[in-house]
Coordinates of C-alpha atoms in Angstrom, one line a residue:
X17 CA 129.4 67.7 157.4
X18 CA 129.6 70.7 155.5
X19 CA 129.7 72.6 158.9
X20 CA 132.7 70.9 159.7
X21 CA 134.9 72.2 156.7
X22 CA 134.2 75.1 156.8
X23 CA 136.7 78.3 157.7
X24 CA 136.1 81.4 157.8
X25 CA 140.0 82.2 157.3
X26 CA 139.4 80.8 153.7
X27 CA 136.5 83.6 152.8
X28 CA 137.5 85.8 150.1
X29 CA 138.3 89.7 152.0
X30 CA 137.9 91.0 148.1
X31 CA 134.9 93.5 147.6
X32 CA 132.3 91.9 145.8
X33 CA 132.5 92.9 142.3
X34 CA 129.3 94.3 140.0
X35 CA 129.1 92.8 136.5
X36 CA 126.2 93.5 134.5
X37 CA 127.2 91.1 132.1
X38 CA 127.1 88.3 134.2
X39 CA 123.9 89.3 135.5
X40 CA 122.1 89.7 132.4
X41 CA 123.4 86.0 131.5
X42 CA 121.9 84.5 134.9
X43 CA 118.7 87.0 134.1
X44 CA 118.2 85.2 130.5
X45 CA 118.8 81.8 131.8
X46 CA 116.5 82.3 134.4
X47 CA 113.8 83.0 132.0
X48 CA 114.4 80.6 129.9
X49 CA 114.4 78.0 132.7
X50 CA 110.9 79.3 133.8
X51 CA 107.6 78.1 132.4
X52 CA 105.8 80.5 130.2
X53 CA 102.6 80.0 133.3
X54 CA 105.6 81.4 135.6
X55 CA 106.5 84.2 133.4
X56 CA 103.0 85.5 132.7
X57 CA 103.3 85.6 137.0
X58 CA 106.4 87.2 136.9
X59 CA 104.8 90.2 134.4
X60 CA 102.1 90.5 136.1
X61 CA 103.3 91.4 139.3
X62 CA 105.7 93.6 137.6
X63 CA 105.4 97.4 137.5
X64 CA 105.0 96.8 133.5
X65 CA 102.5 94.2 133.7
X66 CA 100.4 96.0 136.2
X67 CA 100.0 98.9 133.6
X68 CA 99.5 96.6 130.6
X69 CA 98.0 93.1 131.3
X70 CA 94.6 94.4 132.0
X71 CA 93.7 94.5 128.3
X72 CA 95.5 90.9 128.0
X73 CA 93.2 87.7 129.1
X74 CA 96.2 84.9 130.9
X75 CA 95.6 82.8 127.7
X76 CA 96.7 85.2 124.8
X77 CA 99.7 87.0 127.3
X78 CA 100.9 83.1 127.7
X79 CA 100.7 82.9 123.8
X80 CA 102.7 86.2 123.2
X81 CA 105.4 84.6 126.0
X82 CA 105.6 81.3 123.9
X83 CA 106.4 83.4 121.0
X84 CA 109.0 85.6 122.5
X85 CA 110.7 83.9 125.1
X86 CA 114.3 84.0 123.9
X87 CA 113.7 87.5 123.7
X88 CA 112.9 88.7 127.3
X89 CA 115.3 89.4 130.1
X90 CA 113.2 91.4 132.3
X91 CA 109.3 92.3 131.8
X92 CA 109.9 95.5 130.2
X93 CA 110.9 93.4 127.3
X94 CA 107.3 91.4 127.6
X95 CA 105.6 94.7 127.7
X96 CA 107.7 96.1 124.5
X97 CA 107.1 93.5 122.8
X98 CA 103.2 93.1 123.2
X99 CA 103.2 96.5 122.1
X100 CA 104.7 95.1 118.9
X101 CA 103.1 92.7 118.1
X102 CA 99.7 93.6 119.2
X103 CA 98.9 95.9 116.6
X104 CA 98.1 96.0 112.8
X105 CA 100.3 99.2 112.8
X106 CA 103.9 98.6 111.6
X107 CA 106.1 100.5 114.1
X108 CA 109.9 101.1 112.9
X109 CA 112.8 103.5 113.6
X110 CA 115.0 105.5 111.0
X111 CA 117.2 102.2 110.4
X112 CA 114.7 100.2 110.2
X113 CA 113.6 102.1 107.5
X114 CA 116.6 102.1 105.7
X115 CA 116.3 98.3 104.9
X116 CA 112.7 98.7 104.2
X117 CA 113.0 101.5 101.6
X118 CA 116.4 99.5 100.3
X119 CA 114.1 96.5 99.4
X120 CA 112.4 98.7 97.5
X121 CA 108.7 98.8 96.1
X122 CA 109.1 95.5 94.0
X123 CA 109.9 93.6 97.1
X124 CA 106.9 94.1 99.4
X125 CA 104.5 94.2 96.5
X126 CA 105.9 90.7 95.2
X127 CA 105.1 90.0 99.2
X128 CA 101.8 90.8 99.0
X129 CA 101.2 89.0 95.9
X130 CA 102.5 85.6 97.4
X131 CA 100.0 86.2 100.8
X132 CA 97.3 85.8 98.6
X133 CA 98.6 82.0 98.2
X134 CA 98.3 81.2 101.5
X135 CA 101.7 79.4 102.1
X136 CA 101.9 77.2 104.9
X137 CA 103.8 79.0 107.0
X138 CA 106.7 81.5 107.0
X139 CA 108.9 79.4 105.5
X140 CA 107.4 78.6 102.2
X141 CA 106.0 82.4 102.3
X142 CA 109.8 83.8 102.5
X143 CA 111.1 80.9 99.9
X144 CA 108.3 82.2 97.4
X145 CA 108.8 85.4 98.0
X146 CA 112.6 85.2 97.5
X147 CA 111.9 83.4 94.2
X148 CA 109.4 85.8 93.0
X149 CA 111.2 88.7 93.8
X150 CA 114.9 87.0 93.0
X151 CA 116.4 87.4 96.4
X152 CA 118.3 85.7 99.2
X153 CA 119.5 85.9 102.5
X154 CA 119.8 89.1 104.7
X155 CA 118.0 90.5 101.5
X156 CA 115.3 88.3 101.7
X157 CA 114.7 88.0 105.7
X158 CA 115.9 91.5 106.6
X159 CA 113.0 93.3 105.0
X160 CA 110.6 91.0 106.0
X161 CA 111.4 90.5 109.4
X162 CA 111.5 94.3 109.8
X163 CA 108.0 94.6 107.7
X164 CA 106.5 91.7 110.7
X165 CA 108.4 93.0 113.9
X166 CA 109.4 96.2 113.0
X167 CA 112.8 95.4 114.5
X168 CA 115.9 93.9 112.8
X169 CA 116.7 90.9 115.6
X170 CA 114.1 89.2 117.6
X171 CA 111.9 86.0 117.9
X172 CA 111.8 83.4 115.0
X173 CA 109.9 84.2 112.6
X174 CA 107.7 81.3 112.0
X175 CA 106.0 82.1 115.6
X176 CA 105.9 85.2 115.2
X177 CA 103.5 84.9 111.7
X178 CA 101.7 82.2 113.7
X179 CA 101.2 84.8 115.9
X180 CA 99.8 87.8 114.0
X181 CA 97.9 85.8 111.8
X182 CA 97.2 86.6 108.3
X183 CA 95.2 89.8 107.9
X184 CA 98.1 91.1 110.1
X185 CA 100.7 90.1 108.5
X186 CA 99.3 91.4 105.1
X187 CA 98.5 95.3 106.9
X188 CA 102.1 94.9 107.9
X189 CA 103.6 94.4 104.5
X190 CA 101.1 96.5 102.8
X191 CA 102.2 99.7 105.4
X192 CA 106.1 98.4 104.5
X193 CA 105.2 99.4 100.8
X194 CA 103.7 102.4 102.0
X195 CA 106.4 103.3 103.3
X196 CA 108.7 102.8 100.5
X197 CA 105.7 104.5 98.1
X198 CA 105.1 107.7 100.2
X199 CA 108.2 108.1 102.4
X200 CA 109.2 107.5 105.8
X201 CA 106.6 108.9 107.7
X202 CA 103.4 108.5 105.7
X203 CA 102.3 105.2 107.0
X204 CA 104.6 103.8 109.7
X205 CA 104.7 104.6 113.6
X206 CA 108.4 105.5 114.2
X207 CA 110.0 104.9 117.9

C-alpha cells in the first residue's frame, strides 16, 4: 500500500539542510525518552565513559543519571557532571564566584548553622536558610545552588542534596564561605 503511492517526482531535489538546533532538540528528547539502565549503556560505551566509569559501580552511575537527566544531551555531559558532583571539593568559575562572594559571609555561615538542623530535605533547608539569613528568590537559590553544583543552571536541587548527602553538602558550603573569607582562590577548584 504504501508502495503504491509513492513517486519519486514528489521527492524534495533541495539539499538537505544541517541544523544543530534541531538536532540538539531530538538529542535531549531522546534522552529523556531512554531509561536511566539505557543511558548508563549509552556512557559506557562512550569514549567518555570508557575513561571514567571504571571507578563508578552500575548502581551509583544509575543514581547520578536519575539525578541529572534533564541535564544530559550527549555523555560528555554524564562525565562532567560526575565530576561535579563526585567530590567534596566545590569547583566554580570566575562568575560563579561573583554570586558566591555577593552573598556574602553572613549567607553561607547562616547555611551552615541551619545544616546542623537536619531539615528534611532541600526545601525546608533553603526556606530556613532564607528566613535566617532574610532572603528570597535568585538571592536565596543562586548562592546555594552554586555552593552544591558549582554551576548557576542544572538539576533540581532536591536530587541533587539527596545525592551528595550531608557531610557533602556541609564541605560545600563551608568551602563557599571560604571563598568569600579568603578570596577567590583560597579554597575553591576554578574551571
Amino acid at each position: 500500500e504504501l508502495a503504491a503511492a509513492f513517486d519519486l517526482a514528489r521527492l524534495s531535489k533541495a539539499p538537505a539542510r544541517f541544523d544543530e538546533t534541531q538536532l540538539r532538540y531530538w538529542q535531549k528528547e531522546a534522552v529523556l525518552s531512554a531509561s536511566s539502565a539505557e543511558l548508563v549503556d549509552w556512557f559506557n560505551q562512550s569514549a567518555e565513559g570508557q575513561q571514567q566509569a571504571a571507578d563508578w559501580s552500575a548502581q551509583r552511575l544509575q543514581g547520578l543519571v536519575d539525578v541529572v537527566r534533564d541535564n544530559i544531551e550527549m555523555p560528555a555531559d554524564i562525565s562532567a557532571w560526575m565530576c561535579r558532583l563526585s567530590t567534596d571539593a566545590l569547583i566554580i568559575d570566575a562568575q560563579e564566584g561573583t554570586v558566591i562572594q555577593a552573598a556574602g559571609e553572613a549567607f553561607f555561615r547562616e547555611a551552615l548553622v541551619q545544616m546542623e538542623a537536619n531539615h528534611e530535605g532541600f526545601k525546608a533547608f533553603a526556606k530556613a536558610v532564607g528566613q535566617a539569613a532574610s532572603v528570597k528568590g535568585k538571592h536565596l537559590f543562586m548562592p546555594l545552588r552554586i555552593a552544591l553544583t558549582g554551576v548557576a543552571h542544572g538539576p533540581e536541587m532536591a536530587r541533587v542534596w539527596g545525592w551528595l548527602g550531608q557531610d557533602c553538602c556541609r564541605a560545600r558550603l563551608q568551602s563557599a564561605l571560604n571563598y568569600c573569607v579568603d578570596g577567590a582562590q583560597a579554597h575553591a577548584e576554578t574551571v
